[in-house]
Backbone as XML, in Angstrom:
<?xml version="1.0"?>
<chain id="A" units="angstrom">
  <residue number="1" name="LYS">
    <atom name="N" x="0.847" y="-1.393" z="-0.001"/>
    <atom name="CA" x="-0.084" y="0.332" z="-0.313"/>
    <atom name="C" x="0.722" y="1.139" z="0.154"/>
  </residue>
  <residue number="2" name="PRO">
    <atom name="N" x="1.181" y="2.009" z="-0.759"/>
    <atom name="CA" x="1.456" y="3.401" z="-0.973"/>
    <atom name="C" x="1.115" y="3.861" z="0.334"/>
  </residue>
  <residue number="3" name="THR">
    <atom name="N" x="1.748" y="5.055" z="0.719"/>
    <atom name="CA" x="1.873" y="6.374" z="1.432"/>
    <atom name="C" x="0.820" y="6.953" z="1.311"/>
  </residue>
  <residue number="4" name="ARG">
    <atom name="N" x="0.207" y="7.578" z="2.049"/>
    <atom name="CA" x="-0.884" y="8.831" z="1.765"/>
    <atom name="C" x="-0.492" y="9.474" z="1.042"/>
  </residue>
  <residue number="5" name="ARG">
    <atom name="N" x="0.773" y="10.265" z="1.505"/>
    <atom name="CA" x="1.140" y="11.218" z="0.129"/>
    <atom name="C" x="1.239" y="10.628" z="-1.291"/>
  </residue>
  <residue number="6" name="ASN">
    <atom name="N" x="1.787" y="9.498" z="-1.243"/>
    <atom name="CA" x="1.640" y="9.173" z="-2.636"/>
    <atom name="C" x="-0.019" y="8.777" z="-3.226"/>
  </residue>
  <residue number="7" name="ARG">
    <atom name="N" x="-0.543" y="8.483" z="-2.826"/>
    <atom name="CA" x="-2.178" y="8.054" z="-2.577"/>
    <atom name="C" x="-2.571" y="9.340" z="-3.165"/>
  </residue>
  <residue number="8" name="ASN">
    <atom name="N" x="-2.332" y="10.584" z="-2.881"/>
    <atom name="CA" x="-2.999" y="11.684" z="-2.816"/>
    <atom name="C" x="-2.298" y="12.718" z="-3.993"/>
  </residue>
  <residue number="9" name="ASN">
    <atom name="N" x="-1.562" y="12.442" z="-4.290"/>
    <atom name="CA" x="-0.754" y="12.920" z="-5.918"/>
    <atom name="C" x="-1.498" y="12.095" z="-7.170"/>
  </residue>
  <residue number="10" name="PHE">
    <atom name="N" x="-1.695" y="13.108" z="-7.782"/>
    <atom name="CA" x="-1.625" y="12.583" z="-9.438"/>
    <atom name="C" x="-0.581" y="11.902" z="-10.256"/>
  </residue>
  <residue number="11" name="SER">
    <atom name="N" x="-0.689" y="10.973" z="-10.528"/>
    <atom name="CA" x="0.115" y="10.220" z="-11.032"/>
    <atom name="C" x="0.276" y="11.289" z="-12.525"/>
  </residue>
  <residue number="12" name="LYS">
    <atom name="N" x="1.391" y="11.070" z="-13.299"/>
    <atom name="CA" x="1.449" y="11.549" z="-14.739"/>
    <atom name="C" x="0.061" y="11.006" z="-15.342"/>
  </residue>
  <residue number="13" name="LYS">
    <atom name="N" x="0.267" y="9.934" z="-15.765"/>
    <atom name="CA" x="-0.691" y="9.022" z="-16.246"/>
    <atom name="C" x="-2.311" y="9.579" z="-16.125"/>
  </residue>
  <residue number="14" name="VAL">
    <atom name="N" x="-2.641" y="9.800" z="-14.631"/>
    <atom name="CA" x="-3.739" y="10.094" z="-14.767"/>
    <atom name="C" x="-3.773" y="12.051" z="-14.769"/>
  </residue>
  <residue number="15" name="ARG">
    <atom name="N" x="-3.078" y="12.654" z="-15.180"/>
    <atom name="CA" x="-3.111" y="13.933" z="-15.290"/>
    <atom name="C" x="-3.438" y="13.974" z="-16.869"/>
  </residue>
  <residue number="16" name="GLU">
    <atom name="N" x="-2.428" y="13.174" z="-17.681"/>
    <atom name="CA" x="-3.136" y="13.315" z="-18.799"/>
    <atom name="C" x="-4.428" y="12.836" z="-18.948"/>
  </residue>
  <residue number="17" name="ALA">
    <atom name="N" x="-5.070" y="11.357" z="-18.579"/>
    <atom name="CA" x="-5.967" y="11.623" z="-18.906"/>
    <atom name="C" x="-7.098" y="12.137" z="-18.165"/>
  </residue>
  <residue number="18" name="ILE">
    <atom name="N" x="-6.932" y="12.852" z="-17.397"/>
    <atom name="CA" x="-8.043" y="14.085" z="-17.104"/>
    <atom name="C" x="-7.742" y="15.168" z="-17.994"/>
  </residue>
  <residue number="19" name="TYR">
    <atom name="N" x="-6.601" y="15.710" z="-18.174"/>
    <atom name="CA" x="-6.549" y="16.590" z="-19.615"/>
    <atom name="C" x="-6.848" y="16.221" z="-20.596"/>
  </residue>
  <residue number="20" name="GLU">
    <atom name="N" x="-6.733" y="15.271" z="-21.047"/>
    <atom name="CA" x="-7.607" y="14.615" z="-22.634"/>
    <atom name="C" x="-9.130" y="14.677" z="-21.920"/>
  </residue>
  <residue number="21" name="ARG">
    <atom name="N" x="-9.598" y="14.040" z="-21.343"/>
    <atom name="CA" x="-10.989" y="13.975" z="-20.922"/>
    <atom name="C" x="-11.262" y="15.325" z="-21.062"/>
  </residue>
  <residue number="22" name="ASP">
    <atom name="N" x="-10.872" y="16.332" z="-20.366"/>
    <atom name="CA" x="-11.286" y="18.156" z="-20.504"/>
    <atom name="C" x="-11.097" y="18.587" z="-21.462"/>
  </residue>
  <residue number="23" name="LYS">
    <atom name="N" x="-10.850" y="18.022" z="-22.531"/>
    <atom name="CA" x="-10.228" y="18.887" z="-23.881"/>
    <atom name="C" x="-9.385" y="19.844" z="-23.683"/>
  </residue>
  <residue number="24" name="GLY">
    <atom name="N" x="-8.590" y="19.473" z="-22.446"/>
    <atom name="CA" x="-7.417" y="20.760" z="-22.228"/>
    <atom name="C" x="-7.709" y="21.908" z="-21.755"/>
  </residue>
  <residue number="25" name="LEU">
    <atom name="N" x="-8.946" y="21.973" z="-21.500"/>
    <atom name="CA" x="-9.617" y="23.144" z="-21.338"/>
    <atom name="C" x="-10.318" y="23.725" z="-20.042"/>
  </residue>
  <residue number="26" name="CYS">
    <atom name="N" x="-10.011" y="24.580" z="-19.240"/>
    <atom name="CA" x="-10.444" y="25.170" z="-17.909"/>
    <atom name="C" x="-11.995" y="24.793" z="-17.797"/>
  </residue>
  <residue number="27" name="GLN">
    <atom name="N" x="-12.472" y="23.851" z="-16.834"/>
    <atom name="CA" x="-13.770" y="23.483" z="-17.330"/>
    <atom name="C" x="-14.678" y="24.436" z="-16.647"/>
  </residue>
  <residue number="28" name="GLU">
    <atom name="N" x="-14.493" y="25.232" z="-15.436"/>
    <atom name="CA" x="-14.708" y="26.260" z="-14.975"/>
    <atom name="C" x="-15.039" y="27.764" z="-16.374"/>
  </residue>
  <residue number="29" name="CYS">
    <atom name="N" x="-13.793" y="28.167" z="-16.933"/>
    <atom name="CA" x="-14.267" y="29.287" z="-17.723"/>
    <atom name="C" x="-13.938" y="28.794" z="-19.028"/>
  </residue>
  <residue number="30" name="GLY">
    <atom name="N" x="-13.407" y="27.458" z="-19.314"/>
    <atom name="CA" x="-13.084" y="27.401" z="-20.622"/>
    <atom name="C" x="-11.860" y="27.835" z="-21.161"/>
  </residue>
  <residue number="31" name="ARG">
    <atom name="N" x="-10.842" y="28.611" z="-20.949"/>
    <atom name="CA" x="-9.343" y="29.031" z="-21.082"/>
    <atom name="C" x="-8.751" y="27.877" z="-21.027"/>
  </residue>
  <residue number="32" name="PRO">
    <atom name="N" x="-7.388" y="27.737" z="-21.673"/>
    <atom name="CA" x="-6.289" y="26.796" z="-21.434"/>
    <atom name="C" x="-6.110" y="26.159" z="-20.298"/>
  </residue>
  <residue number="33" name="GLY">
    <atom name="N" x="-6.666" y="24.900" z="-19.572"/>
    <atom name="CA" x="-6.029" y="24.709" z="-18.381"/>
    <atom name="C" x="-4.651" y="24.309" z="-18.159"/>
  </residue>
  <residue number="34" name="THR">
    <atom name="N" x="-4.789" y="24.310" z="-16.927"/>
    <atom name="CA" x="-3.327" y="24.077" z="-16.400"/>
    <atom name="C" x="-3.001" y="23.593" z="-15.417"/>
  </residue>
  <residue number="35" name="GLU">
    <atom name="N" x="-3.943" y="23.328" z="-14.501"/>
    <atom name="CA" x="-3.886" y="22.636" z="-13.016"/>
    <atom name="C" x="-4.907" y="21.514" z="-12.831"/>
  </residue>
  <residue number="36" name="VAL">
    <atom name="N" x="-4.514" y="20.753" z="-12.479"/>
    <atom name="CA" x="-5.290" y="19.663" z="-11.640"/>
    <atom name="C" x="-5.718" y="19.711" z="-10.253"/>
  </residue>
  <residue number="37" name="HIS">
    <atom name="N" x="-6.871" y="19.762" z="-10.457"/>
    <atom name="CA" x="-7.926" y="20.064" z="-9.179"/>
    <atom name="C" x="-8.491" y="19.266" z="-8.532"/>
  </residue>
  <residue number="38" name="HIS">
    <atom name="N" x="-7.796" y="18.498" z="-7.176"/>
    <atom name="CA" x="-8.739" y="17.904" z="-6.396"/>
    <atom name="C" x="-9.834" y="18.005" z="-5.808"/>
  </residue>
  <residue number="39" name="CYS">
    <atom name="N" x="-11.406" y="17.577" z="-6.179"/>
    <atom name="CA" x="-12.155" y="18.125" z="-6.094"/>
    <atom name="C" x="-12.484" y="17.769" z="-4.142"/>
  </residue>
  <residue number="40" name="VAL">
    <atom name="N" x="-12.246" y="16.812" z="-4.001"/>
    <atom name="CA" x="-12.196" y="16.333" z="-2.505"/>
    <atom name="C" x="-10.294" y="16.885" z="-1.945"/>
  </residue>
  <residue number="41" name="PHE">
    <atom name="N" x="-10.497" y="17.748" z="-1.306"/>
    <atom name="CA" x="-9.038" y="17.977" z="-1.460"/>
    <atom name="C" x="-8.530" y="17.544" z="-0.369"/>
  </residue>
  <residue number="42" name="ARG">
    <atom name="N" x="-6.878" y="17.097" z="-0.948"/>
    <atom name="CA" x="-6.103" y="16.418" z="-0.138"/>
    <atom name="C" x="-6.142" y="16.551" z="1.058"/>
  </residue>
  <residue number="43" name="SER">
    <atom name="N" x="-6.336" y="17.596" z="1.429"/>
    <atom name="CA" x="-6.208" y="17.574" z="3.222"/>
    <atom name="C" x="-7.453" y="16.641" z="4.001"/>
  </residue>
  <residue number="44" name="ALA">
    <atom name="N" x="-8.242" y="16.486" z="2.925"/>
    <atom name="CA" x="-9.822" y="16.033" z="3.535"/>
    <atom name="C" x="-9.665" y="14.283" z="3.266"/>
  </residue>
  <residue number="45" name="GLY">
    <atom name="N" x="-8.422" y="13.988" z="2.471"/>
    <atom name="CA" x="-8.295" y="12.562" z="2.120"/>
    <atom name="C" x="-8.974" y="12.179" z="0.585"/>
  </residue>
  <residue number="46" name="GLY">
    <atom name="N" x="-8.825" y="13.260" z="-0.187"/>
    <atom name="CA" x="-8.955" y="13.251" z="-1.255"/>
    <atom name="C" x="-8.095" y="12.622" z="-1.812"/>
  </residue>
  <residue number="47" name="ARG">
    <atom name="N" x="-7.800" y="11.508" z="-3.182"/>
    <atom name="CA" x="-6.437" y="10.771" z="-3.533"/>
    <atom name="C" x="-6.496" y="11.285" z="-5.150"/>
  </residue>
  <residue number="48" name="GLY">
    <atom name="N" x="-5.267" y="10.854" z="-5.310"/>
    <atom name="CA" x="-5.185" y="11.419" z="-7.005"/>
    <atom name="C" x="-5.246" y="10.356" z="-7.894"/>
  </residue>
  <residue number="49" name="VAL">
    <atom name="N" x="-6.380" y="10.553" z="-7.945"/>
    <atom name="CA" x="-7.337" y="9.367" z="-8.930"/>
    <atom name="C" x="-8.030" y="10.400" z="-9.875"/>
  </residue>
  <residue number="50" name="PHE">
    <atom name="N" x="-8.472" y="9.451" z="-11.659"/>
    <atom name="CA" x="-9.029" y="9.936" z="-12.192"/>
    <atom name="C" x="-10.290" y="10.849" z="-12.022"/>
  </residue>
  <residue number="51" name="THR">
    <atom name="N" x="-11.203" y="10.501" z="-11.236"/>
    <atom name="CA" x="-12.446" y="10.841" z="-10.835"/>
    <atom name="C" x="-12.343" y="11.885" z="-9.684"/>
  </residue>
  <residue number="52" name="ASN">
    <atom name="N" x="-11.383" y="12.383" z="-9.208"/>
    <atom name="CA" x="-11.604" y="12.828" z="-8.115"/>
    <atom name="C" x="-10.462" y="14.578" z="-8.744"/>
  </residue>
  <residue number="53" name="GLY">
    <atom name="N" x="-10.425" y="14.493" z="-10.223"/>
    <atom name="CA" x="-9.635" y="15.563" z="-10.573"/>
    <atom name="C" x="-10.525" y="16.104" z="-11.556"/>
  </residue>
  <residue number="54" name="VAL">
    <atom name="N" x="-10.402" y="17.525" z="-12.047"/>
    <atom name="CA" x="-10.862" y="18.415" z="-12.881"/>
    <atom name="C" x="-9.655" y="19.381" z="-13.239"/>
  </residue>
  <residue number="55" name="LEU">
    <atom name="N" x="-9.685" y="19.571" z="-14.389"/>
    <atom name="CA" x="-8.661" y="20.673" z="-14.879"/>
    <atom name="C" x="-9.424" y="21.959" z="-15.028"/>
  </residue>
  <residue number="56" name="LEU">
    <atom name="N" x="-8.690" y="22.754" z="-14.707"/>
    <atom name="CA" x="-8.483" y="24.358" z="-14.412"/>
    <atom name="C" x="-7.210" y="25.478" z="-14.629"/>
  </residue>
  <residue number="57" name="CYS">
    <atom name="N" x="-7.776" y="26.466" z="-15.095"/>
    <atom name="CA" x="-6.964" y="27.333" z="-15.359"/>
    <atom name="C" x="-6.286" y="27.667" z="-14.078"/>
  </residue>
  <residue number="58" name="SER">
    <atom name="N" x="-5.090" y="28.462" z="-13.638"/>
    <atom name="CA" x="-4.928" y="28.890" z="-12.654"/>
    <atom name="C" x="-5.325" y="29.929" z="-11.473"/>
  </residue>
  <residue number="59" name="ARG">
    <atom name="N" x="-6.024" y="30.784" z="-12.413"/>
    <atom name="CA" x="-7.190" y="31.526" z="-12.073"/>
    <atom name="C" x="-8.188" y="31.228" z="-11.112"/>
  </residue>
  <residue number="60" name="CYS">
    <atom name="N" x="-8.701" y="30.045" z="-11.950"/>
    <atom name="CA" x="-10.239" y="29.275" z="-11.416"/>
    <atom name="C" x="-9.555" y="28.583" z="-10.360"/>
  </residue>
  <residue number="61" name="HIS">
    <atom name="N" x="-8.651" y="27.544" z="-10.505"/>
    <atom name="CA" x="-7.982" y="26.943" z="-9.673"/>
    <atom name="C" x="-7.908" y="27.739" z="-8.277"/>
  </residue>
  <residue number="62" name="MET">
    <atom name="N" x="-7.172" y="28.577" z="-8.279"/>
    <atom name="CA" x="-7.092" y="29.509" z="-6.431"/>
    <atom name="C" x="-8.536" y="29.862" z="-6.544"/>
  </residue>
  <residue number="63" name="LYS">
    <atom name="N" x="-9.197" y="30.392" z="-7.152"/>
    <atom name="CA" x="-10.942" y="30.975" z="-7.169"/>
    <atom name="C" x="-11.439" y="29.875" z="-5.913"/>
  </residue>
  <residue number="64" name="VAL">
    <atom name="N" x="-11.347" y="28.760" z="-6.684"/>
    <atom name="CA" x="-12.212" y="27.183" z="-6.441"/>
    <atom name="C" x="-11.955" y="26.804" z="-4.858"/>
  </residue>
  <residue number="65" name="HIS">
    <atom name="N" x="-10.371" y="27.127" z="-4.575"/>
    <atom name="CA" x="-10.062" y="26.908" z="-2.940"/>
    <atom name="C" x="-10.635" y="28.486" z="-2.266"/>
  </residue>
  <residue number="66" name="GLN">
    <atom name="N" x="-10.839" y="29.360" z="-2.982"/>
    <atom name="CA" x="-11.391" y="30.606" z="-1.964"/>
    <atom name="C" x="-12.489" y="30.723" z="-1.224"/>
  </residue>
  <residue number="67" name="VAL">
    <atom name="N" x="-13.370" y="30.199" z="-2.556"/>
    <atom name="CA" x="-14.875" y="30.141" z="-2.834"/>
    <atom name="C" x="-15.729" y="28.558" z="-2.241"/>
  </residue>
  <residue number="68" name="LYS">
    <atom name="N" x="-16.061" y="28.875" z="-1.071"/>
    <atom name="CA" x="-16.556" y="27.193" z="-0.381"/>
    <atom name="C" x="-17.264" y="26.844" z="-1.758"/>
  </residue>
  <residue number="69" name="SER">
    <atom name="N" x="-18.639" y="27.764" z="-2.251"/>
    <atom name="CA" x="-19.530" y="27.477" z="-3.092"/>
    <atom name="C" x="-18.809" y="27.341" z="-4.274"/>
  </residue>
  <residue number="70" name="LEU">
    <atom name="N" x="-17.706" y="27.145" z="-4.942"/>
    <atom name="CA" x="-17.315" y="27.019" z="-6.339"/>
    <atom name="C" x="-16.689" y="25.175" z="-5.676"/>
  </residue>
  <residue number="71" name="ALA">
    <atom name="N" x="-16.001" y="25.090" z="-4.796"/>
    <atom name="CA" x="-15.552" y="23.995" z="-4.414"/>
    <atom name="C" x="-16.509" y="22.575" z="-4.471"/>
  </residue>
  <residue number="72" name="ASP">
    <atom name="N" x="-17.499" y="23.033" z="-3.441"/>
    <atom name="CA" x="-18.968" y="22.452" z="-3.505"/>
    <atom name="C" x="-19.651" y="21.985" z="-5.001"/>
  </residue>
  <residue number="73" name="LYS">
    <atom name="N" x="-19.544" y="22.725" z="-5.900"/>
    <atom name="CA" x="-20.171" y="22.516" z="-6.841"/>
    <atom name="C" x="-19.217" y="21.249" z="-7.475"/>
  </residue>
  <residue number="74" name="TRP">
    <atom name="N" x="-17.997" y="21.694" z="-7.226"/>
    <atom name="CA" x="-17.062" y="20.345" z="-8.315"/>
    <atom name="C" x="-17.060" y="19.285" z="-7.229"/>
  </residue>
  <residue number="75" name="ARG">
    <atom name="N" x="-17.534" y="19.238" z="-6.455"/>
    <atom name="CA" x="-18.197" y="17.788" z="-5.486"/>
    <atom name="C" x="-18.770" y="17.595" z="-5.975"/>
  </residue>
  <residue number="76" name="ASN">
    <atom name="N" x="-19.644" y="17.985" z="-6.086"/>
    <atom name="CA" x="-21.265" y="17.941" z="-6.682"/>
    <atom name="C" x="-21.018" y="17.149" z="-8.106"/>
  </residue>
  <residue number="77" name="VAL">
    <atom name="N" x="-20.525" y="17.789" z="-8.910"/>
    <atom name="CA" x="-20.590" y="17.639" z="-10.330"/>
    <atom name="C" x="-20.104" y="16.280" z="-10.315"/>
  </residue>
  <residue number="78" name="MET">
    <atom name="N" x="-18.507" y="15.717" z="-9.804"/>
    <atom name="CA" x="-18.109" y="14.651" z="-9.510"/>
    <atom name="C" x="-18.845" y="13.503" z="-9.201"/>
  </residue>
  <residue number="79" name="LYS">
    <atom name="N" x="-19.797" y="13.823" z="-7.951"/>
    <atom name="CA" x="-20.565" y="12.803" z="-7.362"/>
    <atom name="C" x="-21.554" y="12.261" z="-8.389"/>
  </residue>
  <residue number="80" name="GLU">
    <atom name="N" x="-22.176" y="13.489" z="-9.087"/>
    <atom name="CA" x="-23.253" y="13.210" z="-9.857"/>
    <atom name="C" x="-22.722" y="12.006" z="-11.274"/>
  </residue>
  <residue number="81" name="ARG">
    <atom name="N" x="-21.480" y="12.624" z="-11.601"/>
    <atom name="CA" x="-20.502" y="11.412" z="-12.694"/>
    <atom name="C" x="-19.999" y="10.271" z="-12.119"/>
  </residue>
  <residue number="82" name="TYR">
    <atom name="N" x="-19.713" y="9.860" z="-11.009"/>
    <atom name="CA" x="-18.949" y="9.306" z="-10.885"/>
    <atom name="C" x="-19.594" y="7.921" z="-9.625"/>
  </residue>
  <residue number="83" name="GLY">
    <atom name="N" x="-20.753" y="8.199" z="-9.049"/>
    <atom name="CA" x="-20.956" y="8.521" z="-7.723"/>
    <atom name="C" x="-20.260" y="8.515" z="-6.319"/>
  </residue>
  <residue number="84" name="ASP">
    <atom name="N" x="-20.897" y="7.873" z="-5.381"/>
    <atom name="CA" x="-19.838" y="7.967" z="-4.161"/>
    <atom name="C" x="-18.838" y="7.793" z="-4.211"/>
  </residue>
  <residue number="85" name="GLY">
    <atom name="N" x="-18.244" y="8.053" z="-2.919"/>
    <atom name="CA" x="-17.003" y="7.753" z="-3.261"/>
    <atom name="C" x="-15.828" y="7.915" z="-4.473"/>
  </residue>
  <residue number="86" name="TYR">
    <atom name="N" x="-16.387" y="8.468" z="-5.155"/>
    <atom name="CA" x="-15.506" y="8.981" z="-6.896"/>
    <atom name="C" x="-13.851" y="9.554" z="-6.108"/>
  </residue>
  <residue number="87" name="TRP">
    <atom name="N" x="-13.691" y="9.786" z="-4.964"/>
    <atom name="CA" x="-12.572" y="10.265" z="-4.645"/>
    <atom name="C" x="-11.354" y="9.539" z="-3.978"/>
  </residue>
  <residue number="88" name="LYS">
    <atom name="N" x="-12.592" y="8.172" z="-3.830"/>
    <atom name="CA" x="-11.510" y="7.017" z="-3.121"/>
    <atom name="C" x="-10.411" y="6.354" z="-3.871"/>
  </residue>
  <residue number="89" name="ASP">
    <atom name="N" x="-9.275" y="5.878" z="-3.433"/>
    <atom name="CA" x="-8.383" y="4.624" z="-4.389"/>
    <atom name="C" x="-8.801" y="3.390" z="-3.702"/>
  </residue>
  <residue number="90" name="GLU">
    <atom name="N" x="-7.974" y="2.685" z="-4.784"/>
    <atom name="CA" x="-8.612" y="0.982" z="-4.133"/>
    <atom name="C" x="-8.121" y="0.653" z="-2.582"/>
  </residue>
  <residue number="91" name="TRP">
    <atom name="N" x="-7.376" y="1.533" z="-2.375"/>
    <atom name="CA" x="-7.213" y="1.186" z="-0.788"/>
    <atom name="C" x="-7.606" y="1.864" z="0.297"/>
  </residue>
  <residue number="92" name="ASP">
    <atom name="N" x="-9.052" y="2.569" z="-0.059"/>
    <atom name="CA" x="-10.060" y="3.091" z="0.747"/>
    <atom name="C" x="-10.971" y="1.746" z="1.047"/>
  </residue>
  <residue number="93" name="GLU">
    <atom name="N" x="-11.801" y="2.157" z="2.026"/>
    <atom name="CA" x="-12.647" y="1.136" z="2.355"/>
    <atom name="C" x="-13.848" y="1.582" z="1.784"/>
  </residue>
</chain>
């Protein structure tokens, strides 16, 4: 079982898959996406899995960490897309 830190990081392969899924665009504003955001924050146990990541530009990424309603929006979007536990990895119960 990998360390928690490693489980929370997005691998290069996962980052590339998220970039492809999101067509290289910030899912909040439509500009070029540059950063993968943890919908369930790492500090809350959110894992670096495909279903917990969304591509954002740096401006929107900063904003989603400052505005609770935006963070909640993305958690709800991913829950609707991928179901309960979308943020977990294979070692979570």
